[in-house]
Tab-separated table of N, CA and C in Angstrom:
chain	number	residue	atom	x	y	z
A	10	UNK	N	-87.520	-8.999	74.391
A	10	UNK	CA	-87.371	-7.615	73.955
A	10	UNK	C	-86.708	-6.884	75.201
A	11	UNK	N	-85.580	-6.211	74.814
A	11	UNK	CA	-84.972	-5.407	76.005
A	11	UNK	C	-84.941	-3.947	75.566
A	12	UNK	N	-86.187	-3.339	75.518
A	12	UNK	CA	-86.339	-1.822	75.390
A	12	UNK	C	-86.040	-1.257	76.492
A	13	UNK	N	-85.456	-0.068	76.424
A	13	UNK	CA	-84.981	0.526	77.783
A	13	UNK	C	-85.447	1.984	77.875
A	14	UNK	N	-86.716	2.353	77.265
A	14	UNK	CA	-87.231	3.769	77.667
A	14	UNK	C	-88.557	3.599	77.070
A	15	UNK	N	-89.515	4.431	77.875
A	15	UNK	CA	-90.853	4.486	77.545
A	15	UNK	C	-91.078	4.981	76.181
A	16	UNK	N	-90.227	5.978	75.589
A	16	UNK	CA	-90.273	6.446	74.435
A	16	UNK	C	-90.318	5.496	73.322
A	17	UNK	N	-89.524	4.278	73.551
A	17	UNK	CA	-89.465	3.253	72.583
A	17	UNK	C	-90.843	2.344	72.576
A	18	UNK	N	-91.676	2.556	73.571
A	18	UNK	CA	-93.138	1.897	73.520
A	18	UNK	C	-93.968	2.852	72.431
A	19	UNK	N	-94.452	2.258	71.396
A	19	UNK	CA	-95.352	3.137	70.610
A	19	UNK	C	-96.792	2.865	71.332
A	20	UNK	N	-97.164	3.996	71.943
A	20	UNK	CA	-98.490	4.080	72.684
A	20	UNK	C	-99.678	3.610	71.820
A	21	UNK	N	-99.614	4.145	70.539
A	21	UNK	CA	-100.690	3.890	69.526
A	21	UNK	C	-100.815	2.294	69.394
A	22	UNK	N	-99.697	1.602	69.611
A	22	UNK	CA	-99.768	0.088	69.387
A	22	UNK	C	-100.314	-0.739	70.605
A	23	UNK	N	-100.404	0.075	71.691
A	23	UNK	CA	-100.938	-0.585	72.998
A	23	UNK	C	-102.288	-0.371	73.175
A	24	UNK	N	-103.008	-1.590	73.167
A	24	UNK	CA	-104.461	-1.495	73.447
A	24	UNK	C	-104.691	-1.332	75.030
A	25	UNK	N	-105.658	-0.620	75.354
A	25	UNK	CA	-106.047	-0.443	76.795
A	25	UNK	C	-106.418	-1.857	77.265
A	26	UNK	N	-105.832	-2.324	78.379
A	26	UNK	CA	-106.039	-3.766	78.970
A	26	UNK	C	-104.634	-4.496	78.660
A	27	UNK	N	-103.665	-3.944	78.017
A	27	UNK	CA	-102.525	-4.758	77.865
A	27	UNK	C	-101.645	-4.761	79.051
A	28	UNK	N	-101.130	-6.029	79.461
A	28	UNK	CA	-100.228	-6.016	80.726
A	28	UNK	C	-98.760	-5.673	79.996
A	29	UNK	N	-98.156	-4.968	80.878
A	29	UNK	CA	-96.745	-4.509	80.467
A	29	UNK	C	-95.955	-5.253	81.779
A	30	UNK	N	-94.744	-5.702	81.469
A	30	UNK	CA	-93.778	-6.450	82.506
A	30	UNK	C	-92.316	-5.676	82.263
A	31	UNK	N	-92.114	-5.225	83.443
A	31	UNK	CA	-90.640	-4.430	83.631
A	31	UNK	C	-89.777	-5.373	84.360
A	32	UNK	N	-88.605	-5.481	83.850
A	32	UNK	CA	-87.520	-6.287	84.524
A	32	UNK	C	-86.997	-5.403	85.757
A	33	UNK	N	-87.127	-5.893	86.940
A	33	UNK	CA	-86.508	-5.305	88.142
A	33	UNK	C	-85.472	-6.176	88.613
A	34	UNK	N	-84.667	-5.726	89.662
A	34	UNK	CA	-83.650	-6.494	90.188
A	34	UNK	C	-84.311	-7.662	90.893
A	35	UNK	N	-84.279	-8.948	90.306
A	35	UNK	CA	-84.578	-10.052	91.043
A	35	UNK	C	-86.117	-10.407	90.693
A	36	UNK	N	-87.033	-9.481	90.152
A	36	UNK	CA	-88.219	-10.042	89.754
A	36	UNK	C	-88.882	-9.116	88.517
A	37	UNK	N	-90.104	-9.647	88.352
A	37	UNK	CA	-90.663	-8.740	87.222
A	37	UNK	C	-91.880	-7.986	87.802
A	38	UNK	N	-91.989	-6.596	87.271
A	38	UNK	CA	-93.120	-5.828	87.783
A	38	UNK	C	-94.137	-5.765	86.673
A	39	UNK	N	-95.411	-5.908	87.165
A	39	UNK	CA	-96.485	-5.927	86.184
A	39	UNK	C	-97.413	-4.784	86.354
A	40	UNK	N	-97.907	-4.293	85.345
A	40	UNK	CA	-98.919	-3.424	85.235
A	40	UNK	C	-99.964	-3.383	84.129
A	41	UNK	N	-101.048	-2.711	84.147
A	41	UNK	CA	-102.060	-2.778	83.005
A	41	UNK	C	-102.065	-1.361	82.387
A	42	UNK	N	-101.859	-1.390	81.034
A	42	UNK	CA	-102.067	-0.116	80.394
A	42	UNK	C	-103.439	0.158	80.267
A	43	UNK	N	-103.607	1.389	80.602
A	43	UNK	CA	-105.191	1.843	80.575
A	43	UNK	C	-105.536	2.790	79.457
A	44	UNK	N	-104.537	3.165	78.735
A	44	UNK	CA	-104.749	4.304	77.729
A	44	UNK	C	-104.232	5.517	78.087
A	45	UNK	N	-104.172	6.488	76.970
A	45	UNK	CA	-103.665	7.910	77.310
A	45	UNK	C	-102.302	7.960	77.824
A	46	UNK	N	-101.409	6.852	77.684
A	46	UNK	CA	-100.043	6.880	78.140
A	46	UNK	C	-100.198	6.514	79.672
A	47	UNK	N	-101.018	5.990	80.225
A	47	UNK	CA	-101.048	5.735	81.731
A	47	UNK	C	-101.115	4.167	82.061
A	48	UNK	N	-100.698	3.826	83.164
A	48	UNK	CA	-100.560	2.308	83.802
A	48	UNK	C	-101.232	2.326	85.013
A	49	UNK	N	-101.889	1.197	85.306
A	49	UNK	CA	-102.193	1.059	86.858
A	49	UNK	C	-101.437	-0.167	87.328
A	50	UNK	N	-100.843	-0.037	88.426
A	50	UNK	CA	-100.023	-1.156	88.943
A	50	UNK	C	-100.114	-1.173	90.562
A	51	UNK	N	-99.625	-2.174	91.066
A	51	UNK	CA	-99.405	-2.165	92.450
A	51	UNK	C	-98.166	-1.869	93.055
A	52	UNK	N	-98.073	-0.636	93.585
A	52	UNK	CA	-96.684	-0.185	94.131
A	52	UNK	C	-96.473	-0.989	95.393
A	53	UNK	N	-95.452	-1.619	95.407
A	53	UNK	CA	-95.215	-2.624	96.558
A	53	UNK	C	-94.898	-1.871	97.854
A	54	UNK	N	-94.741	-2.680	99.121
A	54	UNK	CA	-94.522	-2.306	100.365
A	54	UNK	C	-93.152	-1.535	100.585
A	55	UNK	N	-92.223	-1.753	99.619
A	55	UNK	CA	-90.886	-1.036	99.764
A	55	UNK	C	-90.935	0.309	99.741
A	56	UNK	N	-91.968	0.944	98.844
A	56	UNK	CA	-91.931	2.432	98.715
A	56	UNK	C	-93.163	2.987	99.522
A	57	UNK	N	-94.121	2.144	99.845
A	57	UNK	CA	-95.397	2.492	100.466
A	57	UNK	C	-95.829	1.440	101.466
A	58	UNK	N	-96.008	1.920	102.741
A	58	UNK	CA	-96.618	0.942	103.645
A	58	UNK	C	-97.752	0.303	103.223
A	59	UNK	N	-98.025	-0.929	103.121
A	59	UNK	CA	-99.212	-1.750	102.682
A	59	UNK	C	-99.415	-1.541	101.214
A	60	UNK	N	-98.476	-1.059	100.417
A	60	UNK	CA	-98.685	-0.924	99.054
A	60	UNK	C	-99.469	-0.035	98.630
A	61	UNK	N	-99.689	0.092	97.244
A	61	UNK	CA	-100.915	1.121	96.806
A	61	UNK	C	-101.142	0.903	95.388
A	62	UNK	N	-102.458	0.593	94.964
A	62	UNK	CA	-102.639	0.490	93.554
A	62	UNK	C	-103.018	1.848	93.104
A	63	UNK	N	-102.182	2.177	92.072
A	63	UNK	CA	-102.032	3.591	91.709
A	63	UNK	C	-102.076	3.680	90.039
A	64	UNK	N	-102.460	4.700	89.452
A	64	UNK	CA	-102.343	5.044	88.131
A	64	UNK	C	-101.198	6.126	87.770
A	65	UNK	N	-100.276	5.663	87.084
A	65	UNK	CA	-99.141	6.667	86.716
A	65	UNK	C	-98.765	6.585	85.360
A	66	UNK	N	-97.912	7.790	84.948
A	66	UNK	CA	-97.570	7.692	83.589
A	66	UNK	C	-96.824	6.443	83.022
A	67	UNK	N	-96.944	6.190	81.763
A	67	UNK	CA	-96.245	5.014	81.265
A	67	UNK	C	-94.627	5.215	81.400
A	68	UNK	N	-94.125	6.373	81.232
A	68	UNK	CA	-92.765	6.661	81.354
A	68	UNK	C	-92.378	6.226	82.748
A	69	UNK	N	-93.068	6.876	83.814
A	69	UNK	CA	-92.684	6.528	85.169
A	69	UNK	C	-92.692	4.914	85.539
A	70	UNK	N	-93.706	4.266	84.963
A	70	UNK	CA	-93.736	2.889	85.067
A	70	UNK	C	-92.627	1.959	84.651
A	71	UNK	N	-92.181	2.379	83.294
A	71	UNK	CA	-91.072	1.630	82.737
A	71	UNK	C	-89.896	2.224	83.005
A	72	UNK	N	-89.661	3.662	83.229
A	72	UNK	CA	-88.357	4.174	83.537
A	72	UNK	C	-87.354	3.874	82.435
A	73	UNK	N	-86.160	3.406	82.922
A	73	UNK	CA	-85.166	3.051	81.894
A	73	UNK	C	-84.727	1.580	81.998
A	74	UNK	N	-85.745	0.820	82.549
A	74	UNK	CA	-85.479	-0.730	82.668
A	74	UNK	C	-86.046	-1.407	81.474
A	75	UNK	N	-85.483	-2.626	81.176
A	75	UNK	CA	-86.144	-3.419	80.198
A	75	UNK	C	-87.455	-3.940	80.509
A	76	UNK	N	-88.208	-3.920	79.385
A	76	UNK	CA	-89.687	-4.260	79.561
A	76	UNK	C	-90.144	-5.216	78.500
A	77	UNK	N	-91.414	-5.704	78.548
A	77	UNK	CA	-91.956	-6.535	77.618
A	77	UNK	C	-93.450	-6.342	77.482
A	78	UNK	N	-94.117	-6.494	76.550
A	78	UNK	CA	-95.488	-6.447	76.384
A	78	UNK	C	-96.009	-8.007	77.029
A	79	UNK	N	-96.907	-8.187	77.800
A	79	UNK	CA	-97.465	-9.550	78.257
A	79	UNK	C	-98.687	-9.890	77.581
A	80	UNK	N	-99.646	-10.180	78.394
A	80	UNK	CA	-100.827	-10.698	77.813
A	80	UNK	C	-101.605	-9.601	77.079
A	81	UNK	N	-102.319	-9.558	76.131
A	81	UNK	CA	-103.117	-8.687	75.306
A	81	UNK	C	-104.551	-8.884	75.472
A	82	UNK	N	-105.501	-7.936	75.478
A	82	UNK	CA	-107.057	-8.202	75.610
A	82	UNK	C	-107.502	-8.734	74.242
A	83	UNK	N	-108.367	-9.730	74.331
A	83	UNK	CA	-108.970	-10.359	73.136
A	83	UNK	C	-109.609	-9.417	72.156
A	84	UNK	N	-110.182	-8.437	72.562
A	84	UNK	CA	-110.836	-7.438	71.695
A	84	UNK	C	-111.086	-6.205	72.547
A	85	UNK	N	-111.687	-5.053	71.993
A	85	UNK	CA	-111.928	-3.714	72.389
A	85	UNK	C	-112.776	-4.021	73.779
A	86	UNK	N	-113.787	-4.603	73.747
A	86	UNK	CA	-114.689	-4.865	75.004
A	86	UNK	C	-113.851	-5.497	76.047
A	87	UNK	N	-113.138	-6.470	75.815
A	87	UNK	CA	-112.358	-7.147	76.808
A	87	UNK	C	-111.410	-6.077	77.428
A	88	UNK	N	-110.913	-5.405	76.563
A	88	UNK	CA	-109.731	-4.448	77.099
A	88	UNK	C	-110.539	-3.284	77.966
A	89	UNK	N	-111.687	-2.847	77.714
A	89	UNK	CA	-112.503	-2.079	78.554
A	89	UNK	C	-112.833	-2.633	79.747
A	90	UNK	N	-113.211	-4.033	79.771
A	90	UNK	CA	-113.470	-4.719	81.221
A	90	UNK	C	-112.159	-4.708	81.918
A	91	UNK	N	-111.130	-5.072	81.337
A	91	UNK	CA	-109.819	-5.241	82.193
A	91	UNK	C	-109.343	-3.726	82.787
A	92	UNK	N	-109.589	-2.693	82.002
A	92	UNK	CA	-109.304	-1.372	82.581
A	92	UNK	C	-110.353	-0.988	83.655
A	93	UNK	N	-111.632	-1.327	83.465
A	93	UNK	CA	-112.594	-1.128	84.545
A	93	UNK	C	-112.239	-1.922	85.689
A	94	UNK	N	-112.004	-3.110	85.679
A	94	UNK	CA	-111.461	-3.883	86.831
A	94	UNK	C	-110.371	-3.148	87.635
A	95	UNK	N	-109.295	-2.862	86.665
A	95	UNK	CA	-108.047	-2.281	87.407
A	95	UNK	C	-108.509	-1.019	88.177
A	96	UNK	N	-109.291	-0.037	87.460
A	96	UNK	CA	-109.794	1.068	88.056
A	96	UNK	C	-110.468	0.896	89.414
A	97	UNK	N	-111.242	-0.259	89.457
A	97	UNK	CA	-111.962	-0.547	90.682
A	97	UNK	C	-111.040	-0.839	91.806
A	98	UNK	N	-109.862	-1.019	91.618
A	98	UNK	CA	-108.912	-1.328	92.767
A	98	UNK	C	-107.972	-0.194	93.039
A	99	UNK	N	-108.181	0.966	92.356
A	99	UNK	CA	-107.277	2.136	92.655
A	99	UNK	C	-107.390	2.477	94.091
A	100	UNK	N	-106.348	2.856	94.728
A	100	UNK	CA	-106.373	3.273	96.130
A	100	UNK	C	-106.199	2.066	97.106
A	101	UNK	N	-106.396	0.791	96.636
A	101	UNK	CA	-106.196	-0.301	97.557
A	101	UNK	C	-104.873	-0.348	98.205
A	102	UNK	N	-104.788	-0.810	99.431
A	102	UNK	CA	-103.395	-0.832	100.221
A	102	UNK	C	-103.436	-1.951	100.953
A	103	UNK	N	-103.641	-3.222	100.352
A	103	UNK	CA	-103.521	-4.584	100.812
A	103	UNK	C	-102.474	-5.318	100.227
A	104	UNK	N	-101.200	-4.733	99.870
A	104	UNK	CA	-100.317	-5.544	99.111
A	104	UNK	C	-99.665	-6.661	100.206
A	105	UNK	N	-99.567	-7.879	99.457
A	105	UNK	CA	-98.890	-9.001	100.069
A	105	UNK	C	-97.937	-9.653	98.987
A	106	UNK	N	-96.620	-9.704	99.297
A	106	UNK	CA	-95.793	-10.175	98.332
A	106	UNK	C	-96.090	-11.571	97.842
A	107	UNK	N	-96.768	-12.408	98.758
A	107	UNK	CA	-97.133	-13.842	98.400
A	107	UNK	C	-98.610	-14.018	97.965
A	108	UNK	N	-99.350	-13.131	98.371
A	108	UNK	CA	-100.908	-13.394	98.038
A	108	UNK	C	-101.519	-12.229	97.284
A	109	UNK	N	-100.853	-11.050	97.157
A	109	UNK	CA	-101.772	-9.882	96.582
A	109	UNK	C	-100.634	-8.832	96.226
A	110	UNK	N	-99.945	-9.321	94.914
A	110	UNK	CA	-98.792	-8.310	94.417
A	110	UNK	C	-99.258	-7.997	93.073
A	111	UNK	N	-98.414	-7.191	92.322
A	111	UNK	CA	-98.685	-6.580	91.146
A	111	UNK	C	-98.962	-7.698	90.057
A	112	UNK	N	-98.453	-8.849	90.139
A	112	UNK	CA	-98.788	-9.767	89.147
A	112	UNK	C	-100.164	-10.505	89.456
A	113	UNK	N	-100.490	-10.583	90.799
A	113	UNK	CA	-101.786	-11.035	90.985
A	113	UNK	C	-102.881	-10.066	90.529
A	114	UNK	N	-102.633	-8.748	90.683
A	114	UNK	CA	-103.570	-7.720	90.227
A	114	UNK	C	-103.757	-7.800	88.752
A	115	UNK	N	-102.726	-7.832	88.039
A	115	UNK	CA	-102.930	-7.921	86.513
A	115	UNK	C	-103.642	-9.250	86.113
A	116	UNK	N	-103.207	-10.431	86.755
A	116	UNK	CA	-104.009	-11.599	86.311
A	116	UNK	C	-105.573	-11.400	86.744
A	117	UNK	N	-105.727	-10.905	87.788
A	117	UNK	CA	-107.314	-10.754	88.279
A	117	UNK	C	-108.006	-9.917	87.331
A	118	UNK	N	-107.219	-8.763	86.779
A	118	UNK	CA	-107.910	-7.919	85.976
A	118	UNK	C	-108.071	-8.557	84.575
A	119	UNK	N	-107.214	-9.242	84.145
A	119	UNK	CA	-107.325	-9.858	82.751
A	119	UNK	C	-108.150	-11.169	82.777
A	120	UNK	N	-107.887	-12.149	83.667
A	120	UNK	CA	-108.544	-13.308	83.588
A	120	UNK	C	-109.460	-13.795	84.769
A	121	UNK	N	-109.461	-12.877	85.671
A	121	UNK	CA	-110.285	-13.060	86.963
A	121	UNK	C	-109.754	-13.921	87.942
A	122	UNK	N	-108.476	-14.416	87.701
A	122	UNK	CA	-107.723	-15.266	88.803
A	122	UNK	C	-106.644	-14.527	89.406
A	123	UNK	N	-106.582	-14.495	90.643
A	123	UNK	CA	-105.569	-13.832	91.547
A	123	UNK	C	-104.438	-14.584	91.603
A	124	UNK	N	-103.468	-14.537	90.579
A	124	UNK	CA	-102.442	-15.676	90.810
A	124	UNK	C	-101.086	-14.895	90.175
A	125	UNK	N	-99.956	-15.506	90.795
A	125	UNK	CA	-98.690	-14.974	90.353
A	125	UNK	C	-97.793	-16.155	89.922
A	126	UNK	N	-97.319	-16.357	88.747
A	126	UNK	CA	-96.331	-17.403	88.300
A	126	UNK	C	-95.016	-17.162	89.106
A	127	UNK	N	-94.655	-15.917	89.417
A	127	UNK	CA	-93.359	-15.748	90.174
A	127	UNK	C	-93.407	-16.486	91.446
A	128	UNK	N	-94.619	-16.065	92.287
A	128	UNK	CA	-94.770	-16.824	93.557
A	128	UNK	C	-94.990	-18.268	93.471
A	129	UNK	N	-95.610	-18.768	92.420
A	129	UNK	CA	-95.751	-20.313	92.317
A	129	UNK	C	-94.444	-20.942	91.962
A	130	UNK	N	-93.513	-20.380	91.242
A	130	UNK	CA	-92.300	-20.866	91.077
A	130	UNK	C	-91.489	-21.011	92.267
A	131	UNK	N	-91.464	-19.730	93.114
A	131	UNK	CA	-90.647	-19.818	94.490
A	131	UNK	C	-91.322	-20.894	95.337
A	132	UNK	N	-92.437	-21.082	95.293
A	132	UNK	CA	-93.288	-22.057	96.364
A	132	UNK	C	-92.798	-23.526	95.887
A	133	UNK	N	-92.771	-23.769	94.452
A	133	UNK	CA	-92.367	-24.955	94.026
A	133	UNK	C	-90.913	-25.328	94.396
A	134	UNK	N	-90.039	-24.204	94.343
A	134	UNK	CA	-88.740	-24.685	94.613
A	134	UNK	C	-88.479	-24.791	96.081
A	135	UNK	N	-89.109	-23.962	96.931
A	135	UNK	CA	-89.146	-24.417	98.323
A	135	UNK	C	-89.588	-25.602	98.691
A	136	UNK	N	-90.882	-26.230	98.073
A	136	UNK	CA	-91.318	-27.438	98.341
A	136	UNK	C	-90.312	-28.508	97.901
A	137	UNK	N	-89.604	-28.316	96.799
A	137	UNK	CA	-88.491	-29.370	96.311
A	137	UNK	C	-87.631	-29.428	97.475
A	138	UNK	N	-87.066	-28.378	97.901
A	138	UNK	CA	-85.939	-28.210	98.849
A	138	UNK	C	-86.421	-29.024	100.170
A	139	UNK	N	-87.590	-28.707	100.541
A	139	UNK	CA	-88.106	-29.309	101.841
A	139	UNK	C	-88.242	-30.833	101.667
A	140	UNK	N	-88.767	-31.236	100.446
A	140	UNK	CA	-88.843	-32.822	100.100
A	140	UNK	C	-87.508	-33.278	100.150
A	141	UNK	N	-86.500	-32.671	99.624
A	141	UNK	CA	-85.120	-33.299	99.518
A	141	UNK	C	-84.523	-33.398	100.981
A	142	UNK	N	-84.781	-32.319	101.733
A	142	UNK	CA	-84.248	-32.353	103.115
A	142	UNK	C	-85.003	-33.597	104.095
A	143	UNK	N	-86.264	-33.489	103.835
A	143	UNK	CA	-87.107	-34.506	104.489
A	143	UNK	C	-86.515	-35.924	104.038
A	144	UNK	N	-86.475	-36.151	102.777
A	144	UNK	CA	-86.069	-37.370	102.292
A	144	UNK	C	-84.624	-37.857	102.813
A	145	UNK	N	-83.663	-36.852	102.745
A	145	UNK	CA	-82.404	-36.980	103.253
A	145	UNK	C	-82.489	-37.366	104.793
A	146	UNK	N	-83.219	-36.723	105.489
A	146	UNK	CA	-83.342	-36.820	107.030
A	146	UNK	C	-83.982	-38.332	107.306
A	147	UNK	N	-84.877	-38.694	106.481
A	147	UNK	CA	-85.454	-39.976	106.505
A	147	UNK	C	-84.555	-41.067	106.337
A	148	UNK	N	-83.747	-40.909	105.264
A	148	UNK	CA	-82.719	-41.824	104.755
A	148	UNK	C	-81.573	-42.101	106.089
A	149	UNK	N	-81.251	-40.906	106.597
A	149	UNK	CA	-80.253	-40.892	107.658
A	149	UNK	C	-80.896	-41.596	108.878
A	150	UNK	N	-82.103	-41.347	109.351
A	150	UNK	CA	-82.702	-41.944	110.583
A	150	UNK	C	-82.879	-43.572	110.234
A	151	UNK	N	-83.148	-43.995	108.860
A	151	UNK	CA	-83.238	-45.330	108.490
A	151	UNK	C	-81.881	-45.966	108.827
A	152	UNK	N	-80.943	-45.399	108.195
A	152	UNK	CA	-79.502	-45.909	108.363
A	152	UNK	C	-79.229	-46.100	109.925
A	153	UNK	N	-79.472	-44.865	110.720
A	153	UNK	CA	-79.209	-45.087	112.219
A	153	UNK	C	-79.959	-46.217	112.884
A	154	UNK	N	-81.245	-46.327	112.506
A	154	UNK	CA	-81.846	-47.514	113.077
A	154	UNK	C	-81.419	-48.842	112.742
A	155	UNK	N	-80.869	-49.004	111.372
A	155	UNK	CA	-80.412	-50.266	111.001
A	155	UNK	C	-79.196	-50.568	111.816
A	156	UNK	N	-78.304	-49.572	112.248
A	156	UNK	CA	-77.148	-49.792	112.932
A	156	UNK	C	-77.485	-50.039	114.290
A	157	UNK	N	-78.683	-49.858	114.799
A	157	UNK	CA	-78.875	-50.022	116.288
A	157	UNK	C	-79.495	-51.589	116.165
A	158	UNK	N	-79.902	-52.055	115.233
A	158	UNK	CA	-80.480	-53.356	115.262
A	158	UNK	C	-79.376	-54.430	115.491
A	159	UNK	N	-79.637	-55.449	116.171
A	159	UNK	CA	-78.677	-56.541	116.320
A	159	UNK	C	-78.374	-57.145	115.196
A	160	UNK	N	-76.994	-57.613	115.016
A	160	UNK	CA	-76.522	-58.132	113.684
A	160	UNK	C	-76.536	-59.737	113.982
A	161	UNK	N	-76.929	-60.415	112.856
A	161	UNK	CA	-76.979	-61.797	113.214
A	161	UNK	C	-75.463	-62.387	113.398
A	162	UNK	N	-75.267	-63.276	114.264
A	162	UNK	CA	-74.081	-63.983	114.610
A	162	UNK	C	-73.138	-63.214	115.437
A	163	UNK	N	-73.732	-62.015	116.011
A	163	UNK	CA	-72.957	-61.260	117.091
A	163	UNK	C	-73.414	-61.545	118.482
């Protein structure tokens, strides 16, 4: 879904506790809809030193960027618990791109696990590159060692 304005989100269709995901340049920004046209999210360190968990209007969270609805609460009670957990973190200033970002916050609120699929994908890519480099280096060293060994008949 490539909606481009908060007005296109039908607030009545969003249950409190629903994850919202906004396309940013190079990443996805996550927030928790808490009802009343408001979203709790982790504003990153680019705009605020050490980040800030804050509650803002839905229109400010989405802006004119593409967005989609992510994970939804199982029922009203689950939604209320997600909102309670999100509100318990308001004012927090411990942002870390790799360990405590907006996606970590949303997952912790919704499923109790502080995880980020975006960070996991980057880690996996880095690990593959490191493995390739190590493997390439190991093959090169093995070839160099073979060249140093005396050849039969010489």
